[in-house]
Structures are given as C-alpha cells and as structure tokens.
Coordinates of C-alpha atoms in Angstrom, one line a residue:
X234 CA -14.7 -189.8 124.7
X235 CA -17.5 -187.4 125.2
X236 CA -15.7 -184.9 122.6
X237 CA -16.5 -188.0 120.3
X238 CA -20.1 -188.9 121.5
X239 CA -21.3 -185.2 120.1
X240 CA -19.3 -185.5 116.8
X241 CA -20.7 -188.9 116.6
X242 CA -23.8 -188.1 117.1
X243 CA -24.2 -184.6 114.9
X244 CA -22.2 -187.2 112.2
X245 CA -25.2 -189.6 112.8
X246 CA -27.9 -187.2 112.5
X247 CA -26.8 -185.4 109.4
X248 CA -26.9 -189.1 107.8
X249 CA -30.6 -189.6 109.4
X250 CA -31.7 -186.1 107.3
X251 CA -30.3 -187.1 104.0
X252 CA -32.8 -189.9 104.2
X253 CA -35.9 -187.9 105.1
X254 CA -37.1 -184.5 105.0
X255 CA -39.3 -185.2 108.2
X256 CA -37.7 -183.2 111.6
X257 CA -39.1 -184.5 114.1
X258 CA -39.8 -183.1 117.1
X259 CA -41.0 -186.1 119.4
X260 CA -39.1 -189.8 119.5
X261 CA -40.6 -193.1 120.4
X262 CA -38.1 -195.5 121.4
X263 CA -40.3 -199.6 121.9
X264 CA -39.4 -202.0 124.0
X265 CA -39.6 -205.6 123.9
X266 CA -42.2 -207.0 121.8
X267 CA -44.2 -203.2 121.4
X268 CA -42.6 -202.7 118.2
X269 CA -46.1 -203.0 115.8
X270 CA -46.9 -198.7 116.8
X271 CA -44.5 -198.4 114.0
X272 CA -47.3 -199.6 111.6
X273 CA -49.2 -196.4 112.3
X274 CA -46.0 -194.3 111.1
X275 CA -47.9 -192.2 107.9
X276 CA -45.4 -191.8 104.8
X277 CA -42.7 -193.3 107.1
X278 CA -38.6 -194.0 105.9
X279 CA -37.6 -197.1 107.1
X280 CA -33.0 -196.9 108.4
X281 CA -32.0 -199.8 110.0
X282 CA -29.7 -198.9 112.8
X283 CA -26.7 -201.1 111.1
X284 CA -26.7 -198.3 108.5
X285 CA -26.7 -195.2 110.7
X286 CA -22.7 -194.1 112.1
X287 CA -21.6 -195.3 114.8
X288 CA -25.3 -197.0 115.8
X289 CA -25.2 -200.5 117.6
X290 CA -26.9 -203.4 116.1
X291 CA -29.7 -204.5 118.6
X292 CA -29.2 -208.4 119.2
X293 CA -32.3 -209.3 120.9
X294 CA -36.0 -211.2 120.0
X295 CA -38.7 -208.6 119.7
X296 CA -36.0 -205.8 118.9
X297 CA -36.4 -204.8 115.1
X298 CA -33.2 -202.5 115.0
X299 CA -34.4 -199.7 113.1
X300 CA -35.6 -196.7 112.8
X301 CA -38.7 -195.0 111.4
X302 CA -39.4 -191.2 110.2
X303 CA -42.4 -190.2 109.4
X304 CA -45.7 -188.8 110.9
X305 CA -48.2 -190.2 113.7
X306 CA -51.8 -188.2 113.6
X307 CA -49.8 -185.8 111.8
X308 CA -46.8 -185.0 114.0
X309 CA -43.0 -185.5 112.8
X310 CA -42.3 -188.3 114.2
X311 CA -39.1 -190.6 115.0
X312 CA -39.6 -194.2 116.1
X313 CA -36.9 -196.4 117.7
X314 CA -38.3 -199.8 116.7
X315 CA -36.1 -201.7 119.4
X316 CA -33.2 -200.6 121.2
X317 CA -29.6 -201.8 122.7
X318 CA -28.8 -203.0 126.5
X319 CA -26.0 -203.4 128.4
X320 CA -26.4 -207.2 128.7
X321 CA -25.5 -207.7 125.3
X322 CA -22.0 -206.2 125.3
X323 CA -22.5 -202.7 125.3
X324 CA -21.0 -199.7 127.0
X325 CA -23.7 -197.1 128.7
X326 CA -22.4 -194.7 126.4
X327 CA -23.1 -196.9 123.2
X328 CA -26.9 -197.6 124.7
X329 CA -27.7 -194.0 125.3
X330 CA -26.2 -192.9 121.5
X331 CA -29.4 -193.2 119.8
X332 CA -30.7 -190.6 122.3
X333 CA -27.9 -188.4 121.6
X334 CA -28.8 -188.7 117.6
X335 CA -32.4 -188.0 118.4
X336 CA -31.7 -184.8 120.2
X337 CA -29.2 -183.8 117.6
X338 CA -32.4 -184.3 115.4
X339 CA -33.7 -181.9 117.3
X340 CA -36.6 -184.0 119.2
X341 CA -37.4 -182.1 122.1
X342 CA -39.6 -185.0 123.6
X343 CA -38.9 -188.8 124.0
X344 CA -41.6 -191.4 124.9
X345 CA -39.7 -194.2 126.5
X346 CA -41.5 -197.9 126.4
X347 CA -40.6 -201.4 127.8
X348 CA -41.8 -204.3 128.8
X349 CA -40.8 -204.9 133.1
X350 CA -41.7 -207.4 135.5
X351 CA -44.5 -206.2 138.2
X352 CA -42.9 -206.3 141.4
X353 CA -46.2 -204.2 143.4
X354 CA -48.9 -207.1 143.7
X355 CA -51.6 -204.9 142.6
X356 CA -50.1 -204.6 138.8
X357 CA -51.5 -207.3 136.4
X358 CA -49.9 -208.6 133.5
X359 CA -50.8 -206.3 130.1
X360 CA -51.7 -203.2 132.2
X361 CA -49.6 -199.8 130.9
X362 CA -48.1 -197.7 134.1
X363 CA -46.5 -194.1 133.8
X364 CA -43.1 -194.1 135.4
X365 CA -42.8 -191.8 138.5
X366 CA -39.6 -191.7 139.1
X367 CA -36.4 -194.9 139.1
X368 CA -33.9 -196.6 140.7
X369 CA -30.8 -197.5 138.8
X370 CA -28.9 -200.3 140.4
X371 CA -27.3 -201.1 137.1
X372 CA -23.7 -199.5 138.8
X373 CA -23.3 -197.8 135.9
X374 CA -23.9 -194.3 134.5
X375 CA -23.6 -193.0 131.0
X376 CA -23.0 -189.9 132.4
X377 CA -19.7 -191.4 133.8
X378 CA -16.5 -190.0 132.4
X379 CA -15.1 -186.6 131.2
X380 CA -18.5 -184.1 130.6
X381 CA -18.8 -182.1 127.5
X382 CA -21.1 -179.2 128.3
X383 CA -22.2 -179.1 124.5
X384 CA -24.3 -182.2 125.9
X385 CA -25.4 -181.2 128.7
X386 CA -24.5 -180.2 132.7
X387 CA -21.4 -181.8 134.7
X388 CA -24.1 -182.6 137.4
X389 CA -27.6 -183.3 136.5
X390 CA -30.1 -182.6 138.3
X391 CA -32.7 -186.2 138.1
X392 CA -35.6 -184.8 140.8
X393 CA -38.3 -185.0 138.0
X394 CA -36.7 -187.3 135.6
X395 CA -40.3 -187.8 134.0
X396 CA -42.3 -184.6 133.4
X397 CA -45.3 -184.0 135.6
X398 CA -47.2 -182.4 132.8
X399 CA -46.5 -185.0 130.1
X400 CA -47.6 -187.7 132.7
X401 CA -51.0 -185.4 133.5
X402 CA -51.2 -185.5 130.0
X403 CA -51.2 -189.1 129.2
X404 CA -53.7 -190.0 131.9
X405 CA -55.9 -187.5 130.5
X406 CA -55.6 -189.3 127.1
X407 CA -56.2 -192.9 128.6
X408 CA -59.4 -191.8 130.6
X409 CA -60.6 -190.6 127.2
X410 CA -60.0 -194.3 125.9
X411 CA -61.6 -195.9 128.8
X412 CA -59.0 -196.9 131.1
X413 CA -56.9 -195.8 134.3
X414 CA -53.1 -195.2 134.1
X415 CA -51.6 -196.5 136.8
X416 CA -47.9 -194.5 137.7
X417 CA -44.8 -196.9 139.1
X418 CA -41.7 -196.4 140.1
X419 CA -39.5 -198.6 137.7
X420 CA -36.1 -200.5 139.2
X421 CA -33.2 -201.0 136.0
X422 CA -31.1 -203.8 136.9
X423 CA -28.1 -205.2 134.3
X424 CA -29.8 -208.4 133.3
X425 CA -29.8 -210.5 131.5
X426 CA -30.7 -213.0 134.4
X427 CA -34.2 -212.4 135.6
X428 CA -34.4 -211.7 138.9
X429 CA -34.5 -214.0 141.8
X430 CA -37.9 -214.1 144.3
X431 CA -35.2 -213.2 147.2
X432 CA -34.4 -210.0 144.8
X433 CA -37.9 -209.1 144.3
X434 CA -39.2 -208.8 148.2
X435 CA -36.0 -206.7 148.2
X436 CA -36.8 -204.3 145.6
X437 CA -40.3 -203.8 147.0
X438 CA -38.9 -202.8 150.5
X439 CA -36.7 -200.4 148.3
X440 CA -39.5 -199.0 147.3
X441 CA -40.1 -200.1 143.2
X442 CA -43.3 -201.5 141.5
X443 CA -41.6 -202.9 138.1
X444 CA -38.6 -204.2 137.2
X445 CA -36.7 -204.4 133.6
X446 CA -33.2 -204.1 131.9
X447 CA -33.5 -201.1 130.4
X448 CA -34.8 -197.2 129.7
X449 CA -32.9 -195.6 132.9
X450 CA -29.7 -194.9 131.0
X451 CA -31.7 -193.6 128.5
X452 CA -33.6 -191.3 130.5
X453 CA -30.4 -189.9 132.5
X454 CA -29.0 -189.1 128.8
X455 CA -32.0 -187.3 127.2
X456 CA -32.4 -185.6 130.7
X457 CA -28.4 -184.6 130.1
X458 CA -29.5 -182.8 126.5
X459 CA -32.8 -181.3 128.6
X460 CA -35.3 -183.5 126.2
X461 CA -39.0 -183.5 128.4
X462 CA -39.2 -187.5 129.3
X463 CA -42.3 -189.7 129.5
X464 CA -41.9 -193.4 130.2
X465 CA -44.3 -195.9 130.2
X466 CA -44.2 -199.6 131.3
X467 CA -45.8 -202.8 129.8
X468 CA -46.6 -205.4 132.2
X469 CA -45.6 -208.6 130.7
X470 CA -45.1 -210.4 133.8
X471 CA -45.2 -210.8 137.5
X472 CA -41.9 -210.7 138.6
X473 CA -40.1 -213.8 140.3
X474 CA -41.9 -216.0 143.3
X475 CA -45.3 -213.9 143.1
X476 CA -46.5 -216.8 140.6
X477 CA -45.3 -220.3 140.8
X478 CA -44.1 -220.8 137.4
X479 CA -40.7 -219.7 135.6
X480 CA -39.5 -216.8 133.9
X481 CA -39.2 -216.5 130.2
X482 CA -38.7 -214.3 127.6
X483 CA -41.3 -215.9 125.0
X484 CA -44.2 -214.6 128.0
X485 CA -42.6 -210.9 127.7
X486 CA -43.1 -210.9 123.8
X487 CA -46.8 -212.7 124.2
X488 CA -48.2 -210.2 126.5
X489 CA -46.4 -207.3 124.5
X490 CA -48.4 -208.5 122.0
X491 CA -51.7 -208.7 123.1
X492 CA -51.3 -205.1 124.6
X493 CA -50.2 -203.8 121.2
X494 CA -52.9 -202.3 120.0
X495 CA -54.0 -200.4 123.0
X496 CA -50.6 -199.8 123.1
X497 CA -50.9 -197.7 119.4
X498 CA -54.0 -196.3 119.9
X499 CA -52.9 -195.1 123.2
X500 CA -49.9 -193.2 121.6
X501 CA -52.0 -192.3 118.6
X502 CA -54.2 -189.8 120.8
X503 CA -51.1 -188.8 123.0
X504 CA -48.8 -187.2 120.4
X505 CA -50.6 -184.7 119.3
X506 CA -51.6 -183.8 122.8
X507 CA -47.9 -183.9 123.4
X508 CA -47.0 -181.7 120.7
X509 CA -48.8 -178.9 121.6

C-alpha cells in the first residue's frame, strides 16, 4: 500500500502541473470555515479535488474541496480550500494523500489551519494560536503499515513537529499587524462527536489547550516527506462545559468567519517572510 501511495501521489501531481505552470513551493491547507484566504490567490487555477487521481471528495460544510495554484504577495502558491477527516469514512492514508501530492509538487513548506475548540480558559473565541507541539489520541497513524523510504523514514522522529523558526516568524509578522500570537498545544481526537465536559477537564490535565478533528495526521505525513510545518488554530469555540450552552457546527463556521480577514491578511505578510 505504501508502494501505491508514492505512485499515486507522483500520478496526482503530474496531473496538478498539466493544469498550471505555477510550482509552488509553500501549501496552505484551510480548515473549517477559513476557506475565503483563497480570494487573495493572484492569477490562481481553480482543480477541484474530485478531478485530481486518487483525491477524496471532502463531505463537510465550510470544506470547498478544491484546490488553488497561483501566487500570494508573489509567492507560488498551493491552497487546500478544505480538506478530508477520518470521521467521514476515510482511511489515515487517504486524509494525508493530499500532503503526499503537495510534496510531490515539490512544496517544501505547509501552513496547516483549523478551526478547534479552546480547552485552556484563557483562549477566547476568534483569537489565532501557533501550535507547539500535539497529542494524537485518534489511535490511528498514517504512518501505520509497510514504510516506503522513497517517502520518508521507518521511524520518525516528531520532537519538533512544528518548526521553531517558522513559529518565530509568524509572531514576528502578527506583532507587525498589531496583535499577540498566542502558541497551544492542539489535542486531535476522531470526531465527529464533540467532546464531552468530562473529556475536556481530562485533556487539560493531559496537558492540551485546543481541541479539533483534524491536522495531526497531516503533520505526521509532511513531517514523514521532511516538509518544514507551521500550524495555526482558529478559536471558534470554547470547548464543552466551560460555557453553558451546546455545541454546534454552525458556531465553528460563524466565528471562522468573522476571523477571516485577519486571517488573510495575517498569511498575506507571512508568506513571503516564509519564503525567504
């Protein structure tokens, strides 16, 4: 299977450059309801994932399912408007295979965002934090399986899963826009269940400050190809029992929303600082 996961994925990328001349050397992927940064993708070609080989259709509200190539302050750019989880049916191999594609690309750099719960009682709803580090209590790991070295290591070493420098670099860039970057450590479970408030004073002993359903698998696979890793979490909510009032996904979309723009202005800046 992992023979077939680097086929796939070369197969999948030579597709992506007969529809572009752009090479991009950084990826985007958006979470839940961040997907408007794509607007300020320059000259951009528009492939939705269900015409790419061997990509999964994303299933989910918020999730455009496609992806953008084009150029962001004048870096070559690709732009995962949406992505795939494991809650909707999918293997961890089939969720990380856009990652695959993007480093086959030959995208050096990957800016994961999503939208997570705040489990630490200091985060606020539509605040951005830097990911420090994660805990995956999915059970699962898409690094499961037979290894095929042409991807990457048989064991993988996760100690700084997202780059120090990049993260130096971003709060850099938000202190230049006027605001503080706060850094998290970000706790994956399967979902699609929120979590319960008996959960959530769990996780917080364990030591996490946000919660979501995705970007962990992600990150173990670019890590896998050696792609530098930045991740960065939307607050959309307070997680379960720290506000008396239920769950939904319609308040993950709205505060993606209003955070939007800061959101693209945010990454505007960054890019460039990334790509140098």
């Amino acid at each position: 299977m992992a023979e077939d996961v680097f086929e796939n994925a070369g197969i999948a990328a030579e597709f992506i450059r007969s529809q572009t001349s752009v090479e991009p050397r950084i990826a985007v992927v958006l979470g839940s309801g961040l997907g408007s940064f794509a607007e300020a993708v320059e000259n951009g070609v528009a492939i939705p994932y269900a015409a790419i080989p061997h990509f999964s259709a994303s299933t989910v509200e918020g999730h455009s399912g496609r992806l953008l190539l084009g150029r962001v302050a004048g870096v070559p750019v690709a732009v995962m408007q949406g992505r795939v989880h494991g809650y909707e049916g999918y293997s961890p191999l089939q969720v990380t295979f856009p990652v695959r594609v993007l480093g086959s690309l030959g995208v050096k750099t990957i800016v994961f965002t999503n939208a997570s719960g705040g489990v630490r009682l200091d985060l606020k709803p539509g605040q951005l934090v830097l990911l420090s580090d994660h805990i995956n209590l999915t059970g699962l790991n898409p690094l499961s399986g037979p290894n095929d070295s042409r991807l990457g290591p048989r064991f993988l070493d996760v100690s700084e899963a997202y780059s120090k420098r990049l993260r130096g670099v971003a709060k850099t860039t938000a202190e230049g826009q006027g605001f503080e970057l706060a850094e998290g450590v970000y706790l994956c479970v399967s979902g699609p269940t929120f979590e319960t408030p008996a959960e959530i004073r769990a996780f917080r002993i364990l030591g996490a400050d946000l919660v979501g359903m995705s970007t962990v698998h992600e990150v173990i696979a670019a890590r896998h190809m050696g792609l530098q890793v930045l991740g960065i979490s939307c607050v959309t909510n307070m997680a379960a029992g720290i506000l008396d009032r239920p769950l939904s996904h319609h308040e993950v979309l709205e505060a993606g929303a209003r955070v939007q723009a800061q959101m693209t202005r945010f990454l505007t800046a960054l890019l460039p600082r990334i790509d140098r």
